[in-house]
Coordinates of C-alpha atoms and ligand atoms in Angstrom, one line a residue:
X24 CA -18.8 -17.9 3.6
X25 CA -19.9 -18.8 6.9
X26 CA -20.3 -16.5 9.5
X27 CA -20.0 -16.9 14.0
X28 CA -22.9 -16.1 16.0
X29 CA -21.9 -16.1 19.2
X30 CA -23.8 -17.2 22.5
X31 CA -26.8 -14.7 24.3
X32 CA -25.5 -12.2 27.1
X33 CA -27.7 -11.0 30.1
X34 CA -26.6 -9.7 33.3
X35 CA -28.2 -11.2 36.5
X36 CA -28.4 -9.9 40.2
X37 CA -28.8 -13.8 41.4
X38 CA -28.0 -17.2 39.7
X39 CA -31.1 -18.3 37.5
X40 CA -32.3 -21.7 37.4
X41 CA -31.0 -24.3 34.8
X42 CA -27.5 -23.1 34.4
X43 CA -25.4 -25.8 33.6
X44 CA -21.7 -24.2 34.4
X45 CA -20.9 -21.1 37.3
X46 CA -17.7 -19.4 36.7
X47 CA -16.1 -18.3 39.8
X48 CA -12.9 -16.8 40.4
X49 CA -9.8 -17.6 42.5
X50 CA -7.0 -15.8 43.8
X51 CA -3.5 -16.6 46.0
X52 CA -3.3 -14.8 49.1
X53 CA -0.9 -16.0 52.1
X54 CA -0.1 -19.0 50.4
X55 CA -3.5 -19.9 50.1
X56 CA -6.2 -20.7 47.2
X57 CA -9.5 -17.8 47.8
X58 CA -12.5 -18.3 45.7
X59 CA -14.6 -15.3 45.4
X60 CA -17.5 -14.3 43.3
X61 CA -19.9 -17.3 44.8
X62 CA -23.2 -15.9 44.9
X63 CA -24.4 -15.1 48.6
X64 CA -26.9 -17.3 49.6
X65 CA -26.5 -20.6 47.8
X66 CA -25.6 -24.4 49.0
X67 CA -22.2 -24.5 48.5
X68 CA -21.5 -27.4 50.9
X69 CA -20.9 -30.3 48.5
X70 CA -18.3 -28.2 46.7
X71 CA -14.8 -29.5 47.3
X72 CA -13.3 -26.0 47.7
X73 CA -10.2 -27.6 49.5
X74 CA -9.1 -28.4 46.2
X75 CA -7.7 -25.0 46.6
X76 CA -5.5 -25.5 49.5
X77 CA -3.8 -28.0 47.8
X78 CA -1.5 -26.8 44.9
X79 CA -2.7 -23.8 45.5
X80 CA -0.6 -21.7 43.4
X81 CA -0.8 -23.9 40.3
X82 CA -4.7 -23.4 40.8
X83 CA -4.8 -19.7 41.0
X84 CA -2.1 -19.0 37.6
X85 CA -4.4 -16.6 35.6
X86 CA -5.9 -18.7 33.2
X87 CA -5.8 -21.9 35.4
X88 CA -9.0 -24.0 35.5
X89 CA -9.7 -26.1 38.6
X90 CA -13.7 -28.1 39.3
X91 CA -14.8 -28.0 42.5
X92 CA -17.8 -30.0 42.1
X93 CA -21.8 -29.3 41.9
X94 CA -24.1 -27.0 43.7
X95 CA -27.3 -28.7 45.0
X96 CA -28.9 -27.5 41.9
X97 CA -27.1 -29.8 39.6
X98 CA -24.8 -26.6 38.4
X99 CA -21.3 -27.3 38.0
X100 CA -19.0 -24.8 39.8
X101 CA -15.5 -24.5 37.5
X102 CA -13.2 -22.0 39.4
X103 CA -10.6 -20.2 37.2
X104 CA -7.2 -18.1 38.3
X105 CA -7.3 -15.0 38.4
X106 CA -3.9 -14.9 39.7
X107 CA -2.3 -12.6 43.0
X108 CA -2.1 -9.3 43.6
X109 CA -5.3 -6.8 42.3
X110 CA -6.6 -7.7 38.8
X111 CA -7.0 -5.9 35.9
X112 CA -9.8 -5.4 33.4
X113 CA -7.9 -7.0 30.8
X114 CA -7.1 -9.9 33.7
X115 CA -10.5 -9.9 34.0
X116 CA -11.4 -10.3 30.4
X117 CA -8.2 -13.1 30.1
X118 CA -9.6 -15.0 32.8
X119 CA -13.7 -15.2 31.8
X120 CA -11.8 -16.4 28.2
X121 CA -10.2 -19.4 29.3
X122 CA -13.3 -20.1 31.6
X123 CA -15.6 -20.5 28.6
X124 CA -13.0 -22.0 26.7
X125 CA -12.7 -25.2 28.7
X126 CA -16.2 -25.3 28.8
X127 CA -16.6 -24.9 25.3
X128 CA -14.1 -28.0 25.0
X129 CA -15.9 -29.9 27.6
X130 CA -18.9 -29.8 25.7
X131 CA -20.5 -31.0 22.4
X132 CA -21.4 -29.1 19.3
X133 CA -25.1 -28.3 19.3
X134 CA -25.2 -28.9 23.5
X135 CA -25.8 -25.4 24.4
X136 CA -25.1 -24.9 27.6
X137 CA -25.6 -22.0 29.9
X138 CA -23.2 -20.4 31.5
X139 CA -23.3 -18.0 34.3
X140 CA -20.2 -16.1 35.3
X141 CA -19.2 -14.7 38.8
X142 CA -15.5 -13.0 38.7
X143 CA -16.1 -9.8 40.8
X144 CA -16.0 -8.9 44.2
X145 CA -16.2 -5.8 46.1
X146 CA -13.7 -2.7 44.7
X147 CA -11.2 -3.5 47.7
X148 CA -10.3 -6.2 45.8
X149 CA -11.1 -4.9 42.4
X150 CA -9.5 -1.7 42.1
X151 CA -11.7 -0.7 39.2
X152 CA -15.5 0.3 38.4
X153 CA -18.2 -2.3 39.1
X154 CA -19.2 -1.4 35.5
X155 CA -15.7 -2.1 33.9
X156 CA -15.6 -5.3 35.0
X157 CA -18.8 -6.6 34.1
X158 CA -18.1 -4.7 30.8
X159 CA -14.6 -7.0 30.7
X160 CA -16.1 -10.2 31.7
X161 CA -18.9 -10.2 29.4
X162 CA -16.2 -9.3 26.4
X163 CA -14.6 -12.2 27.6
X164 CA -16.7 -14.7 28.2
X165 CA -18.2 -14.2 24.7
X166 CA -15.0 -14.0 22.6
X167 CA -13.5 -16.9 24.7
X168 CA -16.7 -19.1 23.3
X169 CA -14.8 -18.3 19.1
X170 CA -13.9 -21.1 17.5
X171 CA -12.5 -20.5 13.7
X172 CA -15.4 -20.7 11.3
X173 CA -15.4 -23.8 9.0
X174 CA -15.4 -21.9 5.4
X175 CA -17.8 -24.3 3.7
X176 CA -20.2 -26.5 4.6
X177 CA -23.1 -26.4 7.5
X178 CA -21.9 -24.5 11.0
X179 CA -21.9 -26.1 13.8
X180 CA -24.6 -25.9 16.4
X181 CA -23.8 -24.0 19.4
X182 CA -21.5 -24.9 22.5
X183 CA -22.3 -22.2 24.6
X184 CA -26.2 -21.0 24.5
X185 CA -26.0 -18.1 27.0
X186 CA -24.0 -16.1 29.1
X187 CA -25.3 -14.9 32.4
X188 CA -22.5 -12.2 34.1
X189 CA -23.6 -12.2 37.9
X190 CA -23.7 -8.3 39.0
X191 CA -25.3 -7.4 42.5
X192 CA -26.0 -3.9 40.2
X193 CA -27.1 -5.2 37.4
X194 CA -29.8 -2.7 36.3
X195 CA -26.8 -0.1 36.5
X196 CA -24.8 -2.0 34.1
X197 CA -27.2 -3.0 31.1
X198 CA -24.6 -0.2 29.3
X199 CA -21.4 -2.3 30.3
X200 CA -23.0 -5.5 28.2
X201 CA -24.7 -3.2 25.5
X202 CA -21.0 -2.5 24.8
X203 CA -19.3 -5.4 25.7
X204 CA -22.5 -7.3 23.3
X205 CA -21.3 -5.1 20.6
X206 CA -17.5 -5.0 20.6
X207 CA -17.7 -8.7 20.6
X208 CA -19.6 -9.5 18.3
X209 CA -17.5 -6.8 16.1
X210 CA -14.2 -9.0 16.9
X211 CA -16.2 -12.1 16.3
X212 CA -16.8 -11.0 12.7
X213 CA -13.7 -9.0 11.7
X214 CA -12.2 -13.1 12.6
X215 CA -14.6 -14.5 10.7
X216 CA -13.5 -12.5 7.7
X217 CA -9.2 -12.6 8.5
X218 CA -10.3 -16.7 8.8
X219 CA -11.7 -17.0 4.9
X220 CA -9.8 -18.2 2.7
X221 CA -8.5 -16.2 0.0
X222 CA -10.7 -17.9 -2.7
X223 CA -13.8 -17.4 -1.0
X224 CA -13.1 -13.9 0.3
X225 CA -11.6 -11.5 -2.4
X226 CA -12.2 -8.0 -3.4
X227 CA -15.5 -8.3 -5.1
X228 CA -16.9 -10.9 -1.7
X229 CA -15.5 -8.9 0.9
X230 CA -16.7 -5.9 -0.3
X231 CA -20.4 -7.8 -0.4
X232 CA -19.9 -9.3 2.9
X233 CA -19.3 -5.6 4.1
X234 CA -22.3 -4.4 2.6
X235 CA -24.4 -7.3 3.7
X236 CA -23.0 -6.5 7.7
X237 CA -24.2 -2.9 7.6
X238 CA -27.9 -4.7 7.0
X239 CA -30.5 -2.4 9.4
X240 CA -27.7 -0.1 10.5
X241 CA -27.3 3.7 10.0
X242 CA -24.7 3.1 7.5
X243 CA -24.5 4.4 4.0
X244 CA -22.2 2.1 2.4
X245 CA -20.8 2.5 -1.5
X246 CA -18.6 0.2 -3.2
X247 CA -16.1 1.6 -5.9
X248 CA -15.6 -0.9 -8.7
X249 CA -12.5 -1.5 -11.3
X250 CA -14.3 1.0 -13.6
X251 CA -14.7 3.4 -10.9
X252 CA -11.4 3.4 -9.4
X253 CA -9.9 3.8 -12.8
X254 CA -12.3 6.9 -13.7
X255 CA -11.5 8.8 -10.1
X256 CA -7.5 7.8 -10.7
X257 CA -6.8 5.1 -8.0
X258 CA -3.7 4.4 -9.5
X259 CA -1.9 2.8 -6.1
X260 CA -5.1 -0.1 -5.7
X261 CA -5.5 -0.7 -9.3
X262 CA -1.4 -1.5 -9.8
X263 CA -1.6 -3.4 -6.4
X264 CA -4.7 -5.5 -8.1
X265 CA -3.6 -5.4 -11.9
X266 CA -1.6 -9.1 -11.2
X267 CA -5.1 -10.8 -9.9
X268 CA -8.1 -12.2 -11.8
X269 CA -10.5 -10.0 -9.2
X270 CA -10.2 -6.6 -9.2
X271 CA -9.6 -4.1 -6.4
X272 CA -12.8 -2.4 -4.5
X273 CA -13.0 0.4 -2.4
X274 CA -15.5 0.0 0.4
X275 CA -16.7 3.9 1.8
X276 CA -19.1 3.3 4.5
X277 CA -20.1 6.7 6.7
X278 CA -21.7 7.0 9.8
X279 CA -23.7 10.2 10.3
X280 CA -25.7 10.8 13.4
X281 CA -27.3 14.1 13.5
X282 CA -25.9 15.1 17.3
X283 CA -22.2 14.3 16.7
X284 CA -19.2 17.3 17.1
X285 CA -16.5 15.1 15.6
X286 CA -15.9 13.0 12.6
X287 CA -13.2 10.4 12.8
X288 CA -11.6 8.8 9.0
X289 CA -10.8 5.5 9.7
X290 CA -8.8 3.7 6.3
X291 CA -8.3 0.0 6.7
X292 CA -5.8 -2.4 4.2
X293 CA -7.6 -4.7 2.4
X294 CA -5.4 -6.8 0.8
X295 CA -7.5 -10.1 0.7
X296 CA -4.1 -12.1 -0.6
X297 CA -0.4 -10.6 -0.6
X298 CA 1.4 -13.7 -2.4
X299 CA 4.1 -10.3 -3.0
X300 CA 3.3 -9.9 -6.4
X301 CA 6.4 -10.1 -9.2
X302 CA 8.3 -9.6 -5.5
X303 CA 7.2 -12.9 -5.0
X304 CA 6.8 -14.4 -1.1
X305 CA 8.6 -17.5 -0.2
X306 CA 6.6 -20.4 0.5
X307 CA 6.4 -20.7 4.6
X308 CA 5.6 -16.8 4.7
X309 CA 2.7 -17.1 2.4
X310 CA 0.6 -19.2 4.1
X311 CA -0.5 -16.9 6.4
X312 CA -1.2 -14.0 4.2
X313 CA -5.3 -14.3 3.8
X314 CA -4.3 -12.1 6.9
X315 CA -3.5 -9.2 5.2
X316 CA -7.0 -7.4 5.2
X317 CA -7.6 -7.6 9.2
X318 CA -7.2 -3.3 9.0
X319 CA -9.9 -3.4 6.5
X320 CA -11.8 -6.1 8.4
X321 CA -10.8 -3.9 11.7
X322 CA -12.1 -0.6 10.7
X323 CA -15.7 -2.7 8.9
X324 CA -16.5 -4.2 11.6
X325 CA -15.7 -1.2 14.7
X326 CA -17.8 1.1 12.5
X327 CA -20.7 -1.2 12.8
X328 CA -20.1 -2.2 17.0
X329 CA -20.1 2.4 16.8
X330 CA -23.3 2.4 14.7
X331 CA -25.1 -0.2 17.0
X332 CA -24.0 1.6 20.3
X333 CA -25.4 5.3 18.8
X334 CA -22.3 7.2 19.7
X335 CA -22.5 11.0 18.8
X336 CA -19.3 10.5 16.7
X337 CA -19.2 10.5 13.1
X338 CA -17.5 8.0 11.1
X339 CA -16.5 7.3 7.5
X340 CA -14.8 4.3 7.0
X341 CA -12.5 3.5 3.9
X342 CA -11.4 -0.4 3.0
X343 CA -9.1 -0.6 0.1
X344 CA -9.3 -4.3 -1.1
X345 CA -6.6 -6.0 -3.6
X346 CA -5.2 -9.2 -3.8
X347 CA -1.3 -8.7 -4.4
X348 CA -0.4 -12.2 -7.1
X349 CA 2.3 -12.2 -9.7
X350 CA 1.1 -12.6 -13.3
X351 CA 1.8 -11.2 -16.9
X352 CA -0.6 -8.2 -16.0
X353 CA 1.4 -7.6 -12.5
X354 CA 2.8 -4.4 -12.1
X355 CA 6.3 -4.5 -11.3
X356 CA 9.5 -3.3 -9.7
X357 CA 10.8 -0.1 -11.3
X358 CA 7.3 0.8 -12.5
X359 CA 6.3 4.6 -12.0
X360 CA 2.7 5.0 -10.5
X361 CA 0.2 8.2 -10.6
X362 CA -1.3 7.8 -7.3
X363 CA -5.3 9.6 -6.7
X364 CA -3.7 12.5 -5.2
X365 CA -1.5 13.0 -8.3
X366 CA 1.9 11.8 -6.3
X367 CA 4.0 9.5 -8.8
X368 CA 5.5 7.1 -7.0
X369 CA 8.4 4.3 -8.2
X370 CA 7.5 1.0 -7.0
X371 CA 10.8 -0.5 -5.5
X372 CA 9.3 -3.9 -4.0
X373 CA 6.0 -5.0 -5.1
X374 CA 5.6 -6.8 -1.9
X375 CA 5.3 -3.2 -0.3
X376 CA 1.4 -3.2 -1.8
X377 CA -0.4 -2.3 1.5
X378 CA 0.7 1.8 1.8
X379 CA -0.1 2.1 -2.0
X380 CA -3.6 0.9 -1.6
X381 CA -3.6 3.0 1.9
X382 CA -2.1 5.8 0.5
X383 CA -5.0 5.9 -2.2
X384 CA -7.9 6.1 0.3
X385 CA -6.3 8.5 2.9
X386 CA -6.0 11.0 -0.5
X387 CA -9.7 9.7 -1.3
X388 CA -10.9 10.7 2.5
X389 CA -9.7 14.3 2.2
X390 CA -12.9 15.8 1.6
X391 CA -14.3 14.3 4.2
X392 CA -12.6 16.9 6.6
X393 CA -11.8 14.7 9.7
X394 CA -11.0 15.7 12.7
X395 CA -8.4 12.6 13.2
X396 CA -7.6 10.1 10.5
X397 CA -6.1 6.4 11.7
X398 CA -5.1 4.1 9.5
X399 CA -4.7 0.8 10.5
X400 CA -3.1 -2.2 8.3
X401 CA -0.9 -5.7 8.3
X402 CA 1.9 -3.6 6.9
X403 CA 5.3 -4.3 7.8
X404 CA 7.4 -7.6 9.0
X405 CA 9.9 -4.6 10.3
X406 CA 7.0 -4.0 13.3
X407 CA 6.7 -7.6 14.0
X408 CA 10.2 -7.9 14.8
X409 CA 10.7 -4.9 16.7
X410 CA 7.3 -5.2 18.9
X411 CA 6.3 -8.8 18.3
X412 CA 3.8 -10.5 18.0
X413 CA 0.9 -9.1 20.3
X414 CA 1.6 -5.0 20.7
X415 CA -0.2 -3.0 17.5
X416 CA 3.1 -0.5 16.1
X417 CA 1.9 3.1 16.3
X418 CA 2.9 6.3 14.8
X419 CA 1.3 9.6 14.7
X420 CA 1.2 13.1 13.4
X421 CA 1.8 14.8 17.0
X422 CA 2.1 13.0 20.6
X423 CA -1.8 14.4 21.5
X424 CA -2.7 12.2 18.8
X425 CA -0.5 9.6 19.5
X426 CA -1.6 9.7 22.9
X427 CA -5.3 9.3 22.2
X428 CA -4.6 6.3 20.6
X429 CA -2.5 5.0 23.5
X430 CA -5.3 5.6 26.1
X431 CA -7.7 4.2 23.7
X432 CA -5.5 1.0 22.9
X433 CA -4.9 1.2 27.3
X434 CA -8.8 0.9 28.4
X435 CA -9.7 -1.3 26.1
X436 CA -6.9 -3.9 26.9
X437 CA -5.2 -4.0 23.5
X438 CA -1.2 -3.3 23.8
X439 CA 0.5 -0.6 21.8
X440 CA 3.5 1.0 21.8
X441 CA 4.7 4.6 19.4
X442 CA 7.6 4.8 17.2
X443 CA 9.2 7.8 16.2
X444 CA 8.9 9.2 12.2
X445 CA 12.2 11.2 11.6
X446 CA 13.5 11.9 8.7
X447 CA 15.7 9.8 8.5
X448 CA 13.4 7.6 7.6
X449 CA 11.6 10.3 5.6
X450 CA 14.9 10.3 3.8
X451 CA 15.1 6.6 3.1
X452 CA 11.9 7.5 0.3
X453 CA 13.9 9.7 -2.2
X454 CA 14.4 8.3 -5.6
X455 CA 15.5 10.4 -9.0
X456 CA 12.5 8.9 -10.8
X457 CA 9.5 10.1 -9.1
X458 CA 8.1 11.8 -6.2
X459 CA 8.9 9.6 -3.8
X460 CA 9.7 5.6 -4.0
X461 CA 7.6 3.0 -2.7
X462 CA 10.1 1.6 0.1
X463 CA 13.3 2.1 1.4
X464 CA 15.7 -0.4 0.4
X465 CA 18.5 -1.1 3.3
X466 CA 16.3 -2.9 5.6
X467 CA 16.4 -0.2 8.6
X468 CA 13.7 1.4 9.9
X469 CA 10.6 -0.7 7.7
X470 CA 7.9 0.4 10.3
X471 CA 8.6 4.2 10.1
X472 CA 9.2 4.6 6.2
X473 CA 6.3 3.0 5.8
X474 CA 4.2 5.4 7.9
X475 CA 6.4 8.3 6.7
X476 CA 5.2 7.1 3.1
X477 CA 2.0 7.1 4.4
X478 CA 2.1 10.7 6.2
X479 CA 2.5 12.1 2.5
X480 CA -1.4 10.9 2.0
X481 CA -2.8 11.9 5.5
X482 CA -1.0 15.7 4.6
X483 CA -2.1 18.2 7.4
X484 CA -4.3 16.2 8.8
X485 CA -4.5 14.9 12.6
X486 CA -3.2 11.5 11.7
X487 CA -2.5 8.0 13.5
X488 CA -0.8 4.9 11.4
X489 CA -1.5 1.6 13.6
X490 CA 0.7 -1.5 12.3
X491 CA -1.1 -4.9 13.5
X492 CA 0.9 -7.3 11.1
X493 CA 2.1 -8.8 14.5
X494 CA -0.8 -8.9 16.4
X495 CA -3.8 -9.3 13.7
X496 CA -3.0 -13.4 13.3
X497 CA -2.0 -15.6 16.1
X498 CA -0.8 -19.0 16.0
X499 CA 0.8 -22.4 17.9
X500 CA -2.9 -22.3 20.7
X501 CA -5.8 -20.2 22.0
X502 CA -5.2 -18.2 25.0
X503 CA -7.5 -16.2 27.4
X504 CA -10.1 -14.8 24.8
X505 CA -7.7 -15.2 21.7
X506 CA -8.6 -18.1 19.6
X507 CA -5.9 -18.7 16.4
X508 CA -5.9 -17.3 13.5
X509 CA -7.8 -13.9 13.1
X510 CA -8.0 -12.4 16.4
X511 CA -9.7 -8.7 15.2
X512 CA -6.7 -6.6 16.5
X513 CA -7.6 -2.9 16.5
X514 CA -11.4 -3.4 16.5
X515 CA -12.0 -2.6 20.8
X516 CA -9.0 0.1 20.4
X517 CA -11.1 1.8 17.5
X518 CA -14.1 1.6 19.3
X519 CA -13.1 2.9 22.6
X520 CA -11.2 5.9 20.3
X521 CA -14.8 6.5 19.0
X522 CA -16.1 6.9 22.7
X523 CA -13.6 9.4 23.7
X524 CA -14.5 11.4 20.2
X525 CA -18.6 11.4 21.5
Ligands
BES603 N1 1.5 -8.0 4.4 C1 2.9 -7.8 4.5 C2 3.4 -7.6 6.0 C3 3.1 -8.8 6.9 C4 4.1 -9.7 7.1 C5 1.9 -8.9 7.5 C6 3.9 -10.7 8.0 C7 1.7 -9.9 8.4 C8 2.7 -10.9 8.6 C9 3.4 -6.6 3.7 O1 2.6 -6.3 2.6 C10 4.8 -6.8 3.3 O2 5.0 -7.7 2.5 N2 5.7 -5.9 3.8 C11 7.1 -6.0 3.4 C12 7.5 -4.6 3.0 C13 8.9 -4.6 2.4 C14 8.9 -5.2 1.1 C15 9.3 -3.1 2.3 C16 7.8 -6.5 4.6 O3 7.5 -6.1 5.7 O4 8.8 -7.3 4.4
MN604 MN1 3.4 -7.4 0.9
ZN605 ZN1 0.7 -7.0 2.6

């Protein structure tokens, strides 16, 4: 399994010597093309800046990438839109993606090149704090360098060597890219892992891949094996698993550090295949499904970025990992589980495998007495057709929870929009045969019964449900700092929760 190491970051109060691309931004005003962010003080008289003039609206879309030549030091200047009107953090983060994109494509594998980035003026213009922007340009600049790994064979040597983000302040900011350093490279790997294929990453690799990420950090990991899971009473996971020839691990991993005031549960679905079990997929919906363990890949990888950046909150992460196949050991339809909590529960659609492997680790995290519980999992088509394919689905046990997550979800540029759990979706989960069933069956509502099956686990709890079955895979081209495929949904929203906890 191979694994992305993405370029170097440094901030800079002037442009060093021997960079090989400057990133500056451009904006329409009055009809005309502005650059801004040239450094003060440099040659800029062989650049062709009235390039800008000159389709000047085309040149300025957000995303747009326009060369205006070289400065006397042999740098070449590539000018990218940043669009009208004041930009955003997440514009900002957008923008410095696409910049390092189009490099990236410009340039050869193993040319490592070095890149310095301009994008911010003063805070007229930029209607936010010096130190959020530098924060969102570094994140973008180094997740706009991703390519999907290659799953076997030798990686290929670097595009992009280093990232310089220009800052007049610089030795204020080492903070913004100590963070921005660390989410990244958090996103980088939780799409390293959603990009594996489903016969190199299953249960028993994830859950070594995990271990082997939490290398040098204040983590205490423990893995739960088949034996385990069977002896503490996992029934949801091991029914999930019971159709595939690797069985189901729980991944525990807690963050402790001695000054925090608040302990946050964080439960991730791990399902490194969902083929749908006896409930079987059809074909053109199946390809995509080595997807379905970006929560557990999610909640891995932000408890790591929180480690690294010593924040005085205390985590424990859960990662239930199955692989959901049909087979003569599958459980099936009609069958009557004993979840870890005790709950039976009448499976009415085997395909409905994520909540059952969920609900098993939310009733395995009750003694950890958390202050707030999220969840966060690949769970429903239902959310993907109501929200689409970029906004994470939220629900919660109360709106102050609900909108913790929101602001979280807000400042670190992820989109995410609440449902409502009512009972009549609560209602939907009555069945004769056990304590609740699995899934509703008319089709309405598949978000919200989901996460009202799920609320039964999470009991009294301060509880958020996060659905990122739209946004955790993206497909048909890259975009901003988004490459295809995995794209780590949930990991900068779970991180920046983490800072409000400190
Ligand atoms: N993993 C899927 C949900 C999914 C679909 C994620 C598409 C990403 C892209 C989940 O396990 C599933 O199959 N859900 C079913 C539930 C239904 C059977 C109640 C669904 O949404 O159709
Ligand atoms: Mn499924
Ligand atoms: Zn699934």
């Amino acid at each position: 399994m191979n694994i992305t190491t993405l370029p170097g970051l440094r901030l800079a109060e002037e442009l060093p010597d021997g960079i090989d691309y400057l990133v500056v931004g451009t904006r329409l005003s009055s009809d005309q093309g502005t650059v801004y962010g040239l450094p003060d003080g440099i040659d800029t008289s062989a650049l062709d800046l009235d390039l800008l003039a000159v389709g000047a609206e085309k040149r300025t879309t957000v995303g747009s990438i326009t060369a205006l030549g070289r400065l006397a030091g042999g740098s070449r200047v590539i000018a990218v839109g940043l669009g009208t009107g004041a930009p955003t953090p997440e514009l900002l983060r957008r923008a410095a993606g696409s910049a390092l994109r189009g490099i990236a494509a410009g340039v050869g594998a193993g040319d490592a090149v070095r890149v310095a980035v301009s994008l911010h003026e003063d805070a007229v213009i930029m209607p936010m704090s010096v130190f959020d922007s530098v924060r969102a340009v570094a994140e973008g600049a180094l997740l706009g360098t991703y390519e999907p790994i290659h799953p076997v064979g030798e990686p290929a040597g670097a595009r992009i060597a280093e990232i310089v983000v220009l800052d007049a302040y610089a030795e204020d900011h080492a903070a913004a890219t100590r963070l921005a350093v660390a989410v990244s490279t958090a996103v980088a790997r939780a799409r390293d892992w959603v990009n594996t294929p489903a016969n190199l990453l299953y249960p028993e690799t994830f859950a070594a891949a995990v271990t082997e990420w939490f290398d040098g950090a204040p983590v205490a990991v423990g893995v739960r094996d088949e034996q385990q899971l069977a002896a503490e009473g996992f029934g949801g996971i091991l029914a999930v698993g019971s159709g595939s020839a690797h069985a189901p691990r729980v991944v525990r991993a807690a963050y402790s550090p001695a000054n925090a005031t608040q302990k946050l549960v964080l439960v991730g679905k791990g399902m490194t295949f969902d083929a749908g079990g006896i409930d079987i997929k059809p074909a053109g919906h199946m390809m995509t499904m080595k997807c379905d363990m970006g929560g557990a890949a999610a909640v891995m990888a932000a408890t790591r970025a929180i480690a690294d950046l010593g924040l005085r909150v205390e985590v424990v992460a859960y990662a239930g990992m199955a692989e959901n196949m049909p087979s003569g050991t599958a459980y099936r339809p009609s069958d009557v589980l004993t979840m870890h909590d005790g709950t039976t529960v009448e499976v009415t659609n085997t395909d409905a495998e994520g909540r059952l492997v969920l609900a098993d680790c939310l009733s395995a995290s009750t003694d950890d007495d958390a202050d707030l519980v999220v969840d966060i999992a690949t769970l429903t088509g239902a959310c993907m057709r109501a929200l689409g394919l970029n906004t994470i689905g939220l629900v919660a046990s109360s709106d102050v929870v609900a909108g913790r997550l929101l602001h979280a979800a807000e400042a670190s540029g992820e989109t995410m929009w609440q449902l409502p759990l009512t009972d009549e979706a609560r209602d939907k989960l009555h069945t004769p045969y056990a304590d609740m069933a699995s899934s509703g069956t008319d089709g309405y509502l598949g978000m919200q019964v989901a996460a009202a099956f799920l609320e039964h686990f999470a009991g009294e709890r301060n509880w958020a449900h996060l659905d990122v079955a739209g946004p955790a895979w993206r497909e048909g081209g890259a975009e901003g700092y988004l490459s295809v495929g995995g794209t780590g949904a949930g990991v900068r929203t779970l991180v920046e929760l983490a800072l409000t906890m400190e």
